[in-house]
Amino acid sequence: MGHQIRLKVWGPFASFNRPEMKVERVSYDVITPSAARGILEAIYWKPQMKWRIDRIYVLSPIHFTSIRRNEISSKISARNVESAIKTLSGQLSIDVTEKRQQRAGLILRDVIYGIEASIIVLDSRQQDGSSLTAPIAKHLEMFKRRAARGQYFHHPYLGNREFPAYFELIDEFPACPQSLQGENDLGFMLHDIVMINDENGPIIESNTGHRLSPNPRFFRAKMRDGVIEVPPLEETLG
């Protein structure tokens, strides 16, 4: 595997919500790169590195099911939080009994995925060519050790926290199901969300004080024999 890891993840339910669906929750057909990264970070993460998702393997047929869930119709404003921090007063709670509402959801069931990923070292002190391999290998070994023991910082999940993910470190992924063989165009899929400078942004960066706004990045997902090649974030559309 070189400097890559292969992790098999599965669960009875999953939901990787499409951002264009504002009212009802509708899942993508397969796991998104950002959700896959979240699973890896739940097992192992350090500030000096980040995970890059290289490929996603779909190891079970794609099945949808419908559910209804209780949600709330509003959220606490970031500006209200900012004001409360400055004035030490303000309303920062939501009355669930008043804001509760039911929403339908189209989610996935009986999912099994393979995640193939590598590590990018962010620490500038490690960026000379001769010493870069050592910290990468160290991070990979720590991840493999934690994954083999079933350890995690918080329980990984499949898109939503109520859908827990179970995982296993393996060397090779099995072949995809017969129904997934060939080429399938899954359309545009969310790759990840990056933060960009925006003087009117809702998020304040703690170390610089700059205002930031979330910027979703998308890519055209094509599945060939159950495998999705994930492009670098720099090559995505936003």
PDB file of C-alpha atoms in Angstrom:
ATOM      1  CA  MET A   1       0.000   0.000   0.000  1.00  0.00           C
ATOM      2  CA  GLY A   2       2.990   2.335   0.303  1.00  0.00           C
ATOM      3  CA  HIS A   3       1.943   5.519   2.059  1.00  0.00           C
ATOM      4  CA  GLN A   4      -1.790   4.883   1.700  1.00  0.00           C
ATOM      5  CA  ILE A   5      -4.347   3.307   4.008  1.00  0.00           C
ATOM      6  CA  ARG A   6      -7.361   1.219   3.091  1.00  0.00           C
ATOM      7  CA  LEU A   7     -10.291   1.217   5.474  1.00  0.00           C
ATOM      8  CA  LYS A   8     -13.513  -0.725   5.089  1.00  0.00           C
ATOM      9  CA  VAL A   9     -16.531   0.995   6.658  1.00  0.00           C
ATOM     10  CA  TRP A  10     -20.124  -0.163   6.903  1.00  0.00           C
ATOM     11  CA  GLY A  11     -23.407   0.424   8.666  1.00  0.00           C
ATOM     12  CA  PRO A  12     -27.152  -0.297   8.473  1.00  0.00           C
ATOM     13  CA  PHE A  13     -28.012   3.291   7.474  1.00  0.00           C
ATOM     14  CA  ALA A  14     -26.251   6.320   5.979  1.00  0.00           C
ATOM     15  CA  SER A  15     -27.201   9.759   4.696  1.00  0.00           C
ATOM     16  CA  PHE A  16     -24.881  12.116   2.821  1.00  0.00           C
ATOM     17  CA  ASN A  17     -27.287  14.982   2.293  1.00  0.00           C
ATOM     18  CA  ARG A  18     -27.376  16.900  -0.973  1.00  0.00           C
ATOM     19  CA  PRO A  19     -26.943  20.626  -0.205  1.00  0.00           C
ATOM     20  CA  GLU A  20     -29.359  21.653  -2.960  1.00  0.00           C
ATOM     21  CA  MET A  21     -32.255  19.937  -1.141  1.00  0.00           C
ATOM     22  CA  LYS A  22     -33.368  22.614   1.312  1.00  0.00           C
ATOM     23  CA  VAL A  23     -36.535  21.083   2.784  1.00  0.00           C
ATOM     24  CA  GLU A  24     -36.407  17.300   2.575  1.00  0.00           C
ATOM     25  CA  ARG A  25     -33.212  15.334   3.208  1.00  0.00           C
ATOM     26  CA  VAL A  26     -32.015  13.415   0.157  1.00  0.00           C
ATOM     27  CA  SER A  27     -28.761  11.473   0.250  1.00  0.00           C
ATOM     28  CA  TYR A  28     -26.159  11.187  -2.467  1.00  0.00           C
ATOM     29  CA  ASP A  29     -25.911   7.697  -3.952  1.00  0.00           C
ATOM     30  CA  VAL A  30     -22.586   7.055  -2.190  1.00  0.00           C
ATOM     31  CA  ILE A  31     -20.384   8.471   0.539  1.00  0.00           C
ATOM     32  CA  THR A  32     -18.826  11.887  -0.159  1.00  0.00           C
ATOM     33  CA  PRO A  33     -15.074  12.591   0.200  1.00  0.00           C
ATOM     34  CA  SER A  34     -15.734  14.985   3.099  1.00  0.00           C
ATOM     35  CA  ALA A  35     -17.729  12.317   4.962  1.00  0.00           C
ATOM     36  CA  ALA A  36     -14.941   9.796   4.317  1.00  0.00           C
ATOM     37  CA  ARG A  37     -12.396  12.281   5.666  1.00  0.00           C
ATOM     38  CA  GLY A  38     -14.552  12.768   8.759  1.00  0.00           C
ATOM     39  CA  ILE A  39     -14.445   9.028   9.468  1.00  0.00           C
ATOM     40  CA  LEU A  40     -10.637   8.980   9.243  1.00  0.00           C
ATOM     41  CA  GLU A  41     -10.306  12.069  11.446  1.00  0.00           C
ATOM     42  CA  ALA A  42     -12.564  10.438  14.049  1.00  0.00           C
ATOM     43  CA  ILE A  43     -10.004   7.627  14.296  1.00  0.00           C
ATOM     44  CA  TYR A  44      -6.795   9.674  14.036  1.00  0.00           C
ATOM     45  CA  TRP A  45      -5.966  13.329  13.424  1.00  0.00           C
ATOM     46  CA  LYS A  46      -3.208  15.785  14.321  1.00  0.00           C
ATOM     47  CA  PRO A  47      -2.891  19.531  13.574  1.00  0.00           C
ATOM     48  CA  GLN A  48       0.314  18.839  11.614  1.00  0.00           C
ATOM     49  CA  MET A  49      -1.421  16.726   8.951  1.00  0.00           C
ATOM     50  CA  LYS A  50      -4.576  16.335   6.909  1.00  0.00           C
ATOM     51  CA  TRP A  51      -6.219  13.433   5.111  1.00  0.00           C
ATOM     52  CA  ARG A  52      -6.523  13.314   1.330  1.00  0.00           C
ATOM     53  CA  ILE A  53      -9.157  10.917  -0.020  1.00  0.00           C
ATOM     54  CA  ASP A  54      -7.775   9.255  -3.164  1.00  0.00           C
ATOM     55  CA  ARG A  55     -10.463   6.696  -4.036  1.00  0.00           C
ATOM     56  CA  ILE A  56     -13.828   5.523  -2.788  1.00  0.00           C
ATOM     57  CA  TYR A  57     -14.906   1.911  -3.305  1.00  0.00           C
ATOM     58  CA  VAL A  58     -18.603   1.029  -3.255  1.00  0.00           C
ATOM     59  CA  LEU A  59     -18.761  -2.560  -1.992  1.00  0.00           C
ATOM     60  CA  SER A  60     -22.498  -3.143  -1.720  1.00  0.00           C
ATOM     61  CA  PRO A  61     -25.501  -2.478  -3.990  1.00  0.00           C
ATOM     62  CA  ILE A  62     -27.045   0.988  -3.639  1.00  0.00           C
ATOM     63  CA  HIS A  63     -30.392   0.832  -1.824  1.00  0.00           C
ATOM     64  CA  PHE A  64     -32.529   3.733  -0.587  1.00  0.00           C
ATOM     65  CA  THR A  65     -35.207   3.840   2.083  1.00  0.00           C
ATOM     66  CA  SER A  66     -37.511   6.592   3.383  1.00  0.00           C
ATOM     67  CA  ILE A  67     -37.785   7.769   6.981  1.00  0.00           C
ATOM     68  CA  ARG A  68     -39.242  10.690   8.936  1.00  0.00           C
ATOM     69  CA  ARG A  69     -37.230  12.467  11.602  1.00  0.00           C
ATOM     70  CA  ASN A  70     -37.812  15.183  14.172  1.00  0.00           C
ATOM     71  CA  GLU A  71     -35.764  18.321  13.543  1.00  0.00           C
ATOM     72  CA  ILE A  72     -35.857  21.973  14.561  1.00  0.00           C
ATOM     73  CA  SER A  73     -36.795  24.748  12.139  1.00  0.00           C
ATOM     74  CA  SER A  74     -34.110  27.275  13.139  1.00  0.00           C
ATOM     75  CA  LYS A  75     -30.594  27.536  14.495  1.00  0.00           C
ATOM     76  CA  ILE A  76     -28.711  29.908  16.774  1.00  0.00           C
ATOM     77  CA  SER A  77     -27.237  32.794  14.784  1.00  0.00           C
ATOM     78  CA  ALA A  78     -23.458  33.148  14.771  1.00  0.00           C
ATOM     79  CA  ARG A  79     -23.902  36.908  15.111  1.00  0.00           C
ATOM     80  CA  ASN A  80     -26.026  36.406  18.244  1.00  0.00           C
ATOM     81  CA  VAL A  81     -23.222  34.310  19.708  1.00  0.00           C
ATOM     82  CA  GLU A  82     -20.676  36.998  18.826  1.00  0.00           C
ATOM     83  CA  SER A  83     -22.864  39.655  20.450  1.00  0.00           C
ATOM     84  CA  ALA A  84     -23.360  37.549  23.587  1.00  0.00           C
ATOM     85  CA  ILE A  85     -19.600  37.089  23.925  1.00  0.00           C
ATOM     86  CA  LYS A  86     -19.073  40.857  23.788  1.00  0.00           C
ATOM     87  CA  THR A  87     -22.003  41.911  25.996  1.00  0.00           C
ATOM     88  CA  LEU A  88     -22.186  38.837  28.262  1.00  0.00           C
ATOM     89  CA  SER A  89     -25.936  38.703  27.664  1.00  0.00           C
ATOM     90  CA  GLY A  90     -28.344  37.414  25.057  1.00  0.00           C
ATOM     91  CA  GLN A  91     -30.615  34.510  24.193  1.00  0.00           C
ATOM     92  CA  LEU A  92     -28.557  31.494  23.130  1.00  0.00           C
ATOM     93  CA  SER A  93     -31.092  28.710  23.490  1.00  0.00           C
ATOM     94  CA  ILE A  94     -33.845  27.228  21.340  1.00  0.00           C
ATOM     95  CA  ASP A  95     -37.154  25.969  22.690  1.00  0.00           C
ATOM     96  CA  VAL A  96     -37.403  22.575  21.027  1.00  0.00           C
ATOM     97  CA  THR A  97     -41.133  22.259  21.752  1.00  0.00           C
ATOM     98  CA  GLU A  98     -41.811  25.406  19.695  1.00  0.00           C
ATOM     99  CA  LYS A  99     -39.354  24.758  16.871  1.00  0.00           C
ATOM    100  CA  ARG A 100     -39.818  21.002  16.396  1.00  0.00           C
ATOM    101  CA  GLN A 101     -40.941  19.775  12.977  1.00  0.00           C
ATOM    102  CA  GLN A 102     -40.952  16.505  11.073  1.00  0.00           C
ATOM    103  CA  ARG A 103     -39.067  16.099   7.821  1.00  0.00           C
ATOM    104  CA  ALA A 104     -38.924  13.230   5.382  1.00  0.00           C
ATOM    105  CA  GLY A 105     -35.584  11.784   4.399  1.00  0.00           C
ATOM    106  CA  LEU A 106     -34.402   9.546   1.583  1.00  0.00           C
ATOM    107  CA  ILE A 107     -31.417   7.705   3.038  1.00  0.00           C
ATOM    108  CA  LEU A 108     -29.174   4.756   2.192  1.00  0.00           C
ATOM    109  CA  ARG A 109     -29.347   1.346   3.858  1.00  0.00           C
ATOM    110  CA  ASP A 110     -26.952  -1.576   4.267  1.00  0.00           C
ATOM    111  CA  VAL A 111     -23.914   0.331   3.008  1.00  0.00           C
ATOM    112  CA  ILE A 112     -20.335  -0.914   2.709  1.00  0.00           C
ATOM    113  CA  TYR A 113     -17.540   1.342   1.461  1.00  0.00           C
ATOM    114  CA  GLY A 114     -13.804   1.217   1.025  1.00  0.00           C
ATOM    115  CA  ILE A 115     -11.761   4.361   1.678  1.00  0.00           C
ATOM    116  CA  GLU A 116      -8.303   4.688   0.169  1.00  0.00           C
ATOM    117  CA  ALA A 117      -6.499   7.740   1.504  1.00  0.00           C
ATOM    118  CA  SER A 118      -3.093   9.291   2.047  1.00  0.00           C
ATOM    119  CA  ILE A 119      -1.655  11.900   4.392  1.00  0.00           C
ATOM    120  CA  ILE A 120      -0.422  15.412   3.607  1.00  0.00           C
ATOM    121  CA  VAL A 121       1.982  16.886   6.173  1.00  0.00           C
ATOM    122  CA  LEU A 122       1.211  20.532   6.978  1.00  0.00           C
ATOM    123  CA  ASP A 123       4.000  21.322   9.457  1.00  0.00           C
ATOM    124  CA  SER A 124       6.388  23.654   7.577  1.00  0.00           C
ATOM    125  CA  ARG A 125       9.329  22.312   9.590  1.00  0.00           C
ATOM    126  CA  GLN A 126       8.839  18.946   7.868  1.00  0.00           C
ATOM    127  CA  GLN A 127       8.773  20.212   4.281  1.00  0.00           C
ATOM    128  CA  ASP A 128      12.380  19.532   3.278  1.00  0.00           C
ATOM    129  CA  GLY A 129      12.492  16.641   0.840  1.00  0.00           C
ATOM    130  CA  SER A 130      14.700  14.359   2.933  1.00  0.00           C
ATOM    131  CA  SER A 131      12.656  14.371   6.134  1.00  0.00           C
ATOM    132  CA  LEU A 132       9.113  14.344   4.743  1.00  0.00           C
ATOM    133  CA  THR A 133       8.726  10.563   4.520  1.00  0.00           C
ATOM    134  CA  ALA A 134       9.424   9.937   8.205  1.00  0.00           C
ATOM    135  CA  PRO A 135       6.521  11.993   9.653  1.00  0.00           C
ATOM    136  CA  ILE A 136       4.115  10.581   7.038  1.00  0.00           C
ATOM    137  CA  ALA A 137       5.105   7.028   7.967  1.00  0.00           C
ATOM    138  CA  LYS A 138       4.743   7.874  11.664  1.00  0.00           C
ATOM    139  CA  HIS A 139       1.206   9.229  11.206  1.00  0.00           C
ATOM    140  CA  LEU A 140       0.226   6.225   9.092  1.00  0.00           C
ATOM    141  CA  GLU A 141       1.517   3.758  11.660  1.00  0.00           C
ATOM    142  CA  MET A 142      -0.338   5.531  14.457  1.00  0.00           C
ATOM    143  CA  PHE A 143      -3.542   5.454  12.418  1.00  0.00           C
ATOM    144  CA  LYS A 144      -3.131   1.753  11.582  1.00  0.00           C
ATOM    145  CA  ARG A 145      -2.494   0.906  15.225  1.00  0.00           C
ATOM    146  CA  ARG A 146      -5.595   2.778  16.401  1.00  0.00           C
ATOM    147  CA  ALA A 147      -7.783   1.379  13.612  1.00  0.00           C
ATOM    148  CA  ALA A 148      -6.629  -2.189  14.267  1.00  0.00           C
ATOM    149  CA  ARG A 149      -7.596  -1.783  17.940  1.00  0.00           C
ATOM    150  CA  GLY A 150     -10.952  -0.166  17.140  1.00  0.00           C
ATOM    151  CA  GLN A 151      -9.915   3.100  18.815  1.00  0.00           C
ATOM    152  CA  TYR A 152     -11.338   6.535  17.938  1.00  0.00           C
ATOM    153  CA  PHE A 153     -11.657  10.048  19.379  1.00  0.00           C
ATOM    154  CA  HIS A 154     -15.413   9.997  18.788  1.00  0.00           C
ATOM    155  CA  HIS A 155     -17.514   7.310  17.196  1.00  0.00           C
ATOM    156  CA  PRO A 156     -17.330   7.718  13.387  1.00  0.00           C
ATOM    157  CA  TYR A 157     -20.620   8.074  11.584  1.00  0.00           C
ATOM    158  CA  LEU A 158     -22.051   7.807   8.075  1.00  0.00           C
ATOM    159  CA  GLY A 159     -23.172  11.344   7.315  1.00  0.00           C
ATOM    160  CA  ASN A 160     -25.294  11.830  10.452  1.00  0.00           C
ATOM    161  CA  ARG A 161     -24.411  11.063  14.053  1.00  0.00           C
ATOM    162  CA  GLU A 162     -27.426   8.772  14.448  1.00  0.00           C
ATOM    163  CA  PHE A 163     -25.939   6.482  11.762  1.00  0.00           C
ATOM    164  CA  PRO A 164     -22.790   4.965  13.352  1.00  0.00           C
ATOM    165  CA  ALA A 165     -20.009   3.620  11.149  1.00  0.00           C
ATOM    166  CA  TYR A 166     -18.120   0.407  11.867  1.00  0.00           C
ATOM    167  CA  PHE A 167     -14.660  -0.001  10.388  1.00  0.00           C
ATOM    168  CA  GLU A 168     -11.879  -2.459   9.667  1.00  0.00           C
ATOM    169  CA  LEU A 169      -8.347  -1.931   8.343  1.00  0.00           C
ATOM    170  CA  ILE A 170      -7.719  -4.241   5.374  1.00  0.00           C
ATOM    171  CA  ASP A 171      -5.095  -4.745   2.656  1.00  0.00           C
ATOM    172  CA  GLU A 172      -7.324  -5.265  -0.383  1.00  0.00           C
ATOM    173  CA  PHE A 173     -10.944  -4.472  -1.124  1.00  0.00           C
ATOM    174  CA  PRO A 174     -13.217  -7.177  -2.575  1.00  0.00           C
ATOM    175  CA  ALA A 175     -14.677  -6.843  -6.063  1.00  0.00           C
ATOM    176  CA  CYS A 176     -17.747  -4.668  -6.455  1.00  0.00           C
ATOM    177  CA  PRO A 177     -21.215  -6.234  -6.820  1.00  0.00           C
ATOM    178  CA  GLN A 178     -22.417  -7.236 -10.280  1.00  0.00           C
ATOM    179  CA  SER A 179     -24.966  -4.407 -10.296  1.00  0.00           C
ATOM    180  CA  LEU A 180     -22.204  -1.768  -9.988  1.00  0.00           C
ATOM    181  CA  GLN A 181     -19.957  -3.022 -12.767  1.00  0.00           C
ATOM    182  CA  GLY A 182     -19.426  -0.734 -15.729  1.00  0.00           C
ATOM    183  CA  GLU A 183     -19.451   3.064 -15.681  1.00  0.00           C
ATOM    184  CA  ASN A 184     -22.012   5.122 -13.771  1.00  0.00           C
ATOM    185  CA  ASP A 185     -22.151   8.922 -13.843  1.00  0.00           C
ATOM    186  CA  LEU A 186     -23.309  10.080 -10.395  1.00  0.00           C
ATOM    187  CA  GLY A 187     -23.395  13.761 -11.362  1.00  0.00           C
ATOM    188  CA  PHE A 188     -21.872  16.584  -9.358  1.00  0.00           C
ATOM    189  CA  MET A 189     -20.991  15.647  -5.783  1.00  0.00           C
ATOM    190  CA  LEU A 190     -19.790  17.672  -2.823  1.00  0.00           C
ATOM    191  CA  HIS A 191     -16.040  17.216  -2.413  1.00  0.00           C
ATOM    192  CA  ASP A 192     -15.441  19.363   0.662  1.00  0.00           C
ATOM    193  CA  ILE A 193     -16.062  22.781   2.176  1.00  0.00           C
ATOM    194  CA  VAL A 194     -13.211  25.295   2.390  1.00  0.00           C
ATOM    195  CA  MET A 195     -13.178  28.566   4.308  1.00  0.00           C
ATOM    196  CA  ILE A 196     -12.492  31.762   2.354  1.00  0.00           C
ATOM    197  CA  ASN A 197     -11.880  35.334   3.526  1.00  0.00           C
ATOM    198  CA  ASP A 198     -15.091  37.372   3.539  1.00  0.00           C
ATOM    199  CA  GLU A 199     -15.481  40.642   5.408  1.00  0.00           C
ATOM    200  CA  ASN A 200     -19.170  39.812   5.928  1.00  0.00           C
ATOM    201  CA  GLY A 201     -18.565  36.164   6.760  1.00  0.00           C
ATOM    202  CA  PRO A 202     -20.335  34.568   9.730  1.00  0.00           C
ATOM    203  CA  ILE A 203     -17.225  32.853  11.144  1.00  0.00           C
ATOM    204  CA  ILE A 204     -14.328  34.621  12.870  1.00  0.00           C
ATOM    205  CA  GLU A 205     -10.915  32.957  12.712  1.00  0.00           C
ATOM    206  CA  SER A 206      -9.593  32.761  16.264  1.00  0.00           C
ATOM    207  CA  ASN A 207      -5.888  33.351  15.542  1.00  0.00           C
ATOM    208  CA  THR A 208      -6.233  36.225  13.038  1.00  0.00           C
ATOM    209  CA  GLY A 209      -9.661  37.724  13.658  1.00  0.00           C
ATOM    210  CA  HIS A 210     -10.519  37.490   9.940  1.00  0.00           C
ATOM    211  CA  ARG A 211     -14.085  36.793   8.929  1.00  0.00           C
ATOM    212  CA  LEU A 212     -14.620  33.637   6.920  1.00  0.00           C
ATOM    213  CA  SER A 213     -17.397  32.110   4.840  1.00  0.00           C
ATOM    214  CA  PRO A 214     -17.827  28.440   3.901  1.00  0.00           C
ATOM    215  CA  ASN A 215     -17.260  27.689   0.207  1.00  0.00           C
ATOM    216  CA  PRO A 216     -18.521  24.289  -1.012  1.00  0.00           C
ATOM    217  CA  ARG A 217     -16.434  22.565  -3.699  1.00  0.00           C
ATOM    218  CA  PHE A 218     -17.901  20.046  -6.157  1.00  0.00           C
ATOM    219  CA  PHE A 219     -16.601  17.481  -8.636  1.00  0.00           C
ATOM    220  CA  ARG A 220     -18.122  15.225 -11.290  1.00  0.00           C
ATOM    221  CA  ALA A 221     -18.303  11.771  -9.694  1.00  0.00           C
ATOM    222  CA  LYS A 222     -17.918   8.874 -12.099  1.00  0.00           C
ATOM    223  CA  MET A 223     -17.974   5.343 -10.727  1.00  0.00           C
ATOM    224  CA  ARG A 224     -16.174   2.686 -12.748  1.00  0.00           C
ATOM    225  CA  ASP A 225     -16.622  -0.890 -11.533  1.00  0.00           C
ATOM    226  CA  GLY A 226     -17.541   0.450  -8.106  1.00  0.00           C
ATOM    227  CA  VAL A 227     -14.532   2.790  -7.820  1.00  0.00           C
ATOM    228  CA  ILE A 228     -14.660   6.599  -7.716  1.00  0.00           C
ATOM    229  CA  GLU A 229     -11.423   8.480  -8.381  1.00  0.00           C
ATOM    230  CA  VAL A 230     -11.418  11.578  -6.174  1.00  0.00           C
ATOM    231  CA  PRO A 231      -9.606  14.584  -7.715  1.00  0.00           C
ATOM    232  CA  PRO A 232      -7.427  16.944  -5.658  1.00  0.00           C
ATOM    233  CA  LEU A 233      -9.356  19.759  -4.008  1.00  0.00           C
ATOM    234  CA  GLU A 234      -7.571  22.274  -6.266  1.00  0.00           C
ATOM    235  CA  GLU A 235      -9.220  20.740  -9.335  1.00  0.00           C
ATOM    236  CA  THR A 236     -12.800  21.008  -8.047  1.00  0.00           C
ATOM    237  CA  LEU A 237     -15.512  23.552  -8.857  1.00  0.00           C
ATOM    238  CA  GLY A 238     -16.753  26.115  -6.387  1.00  0.00           C
TER     239      GLY A 238
END
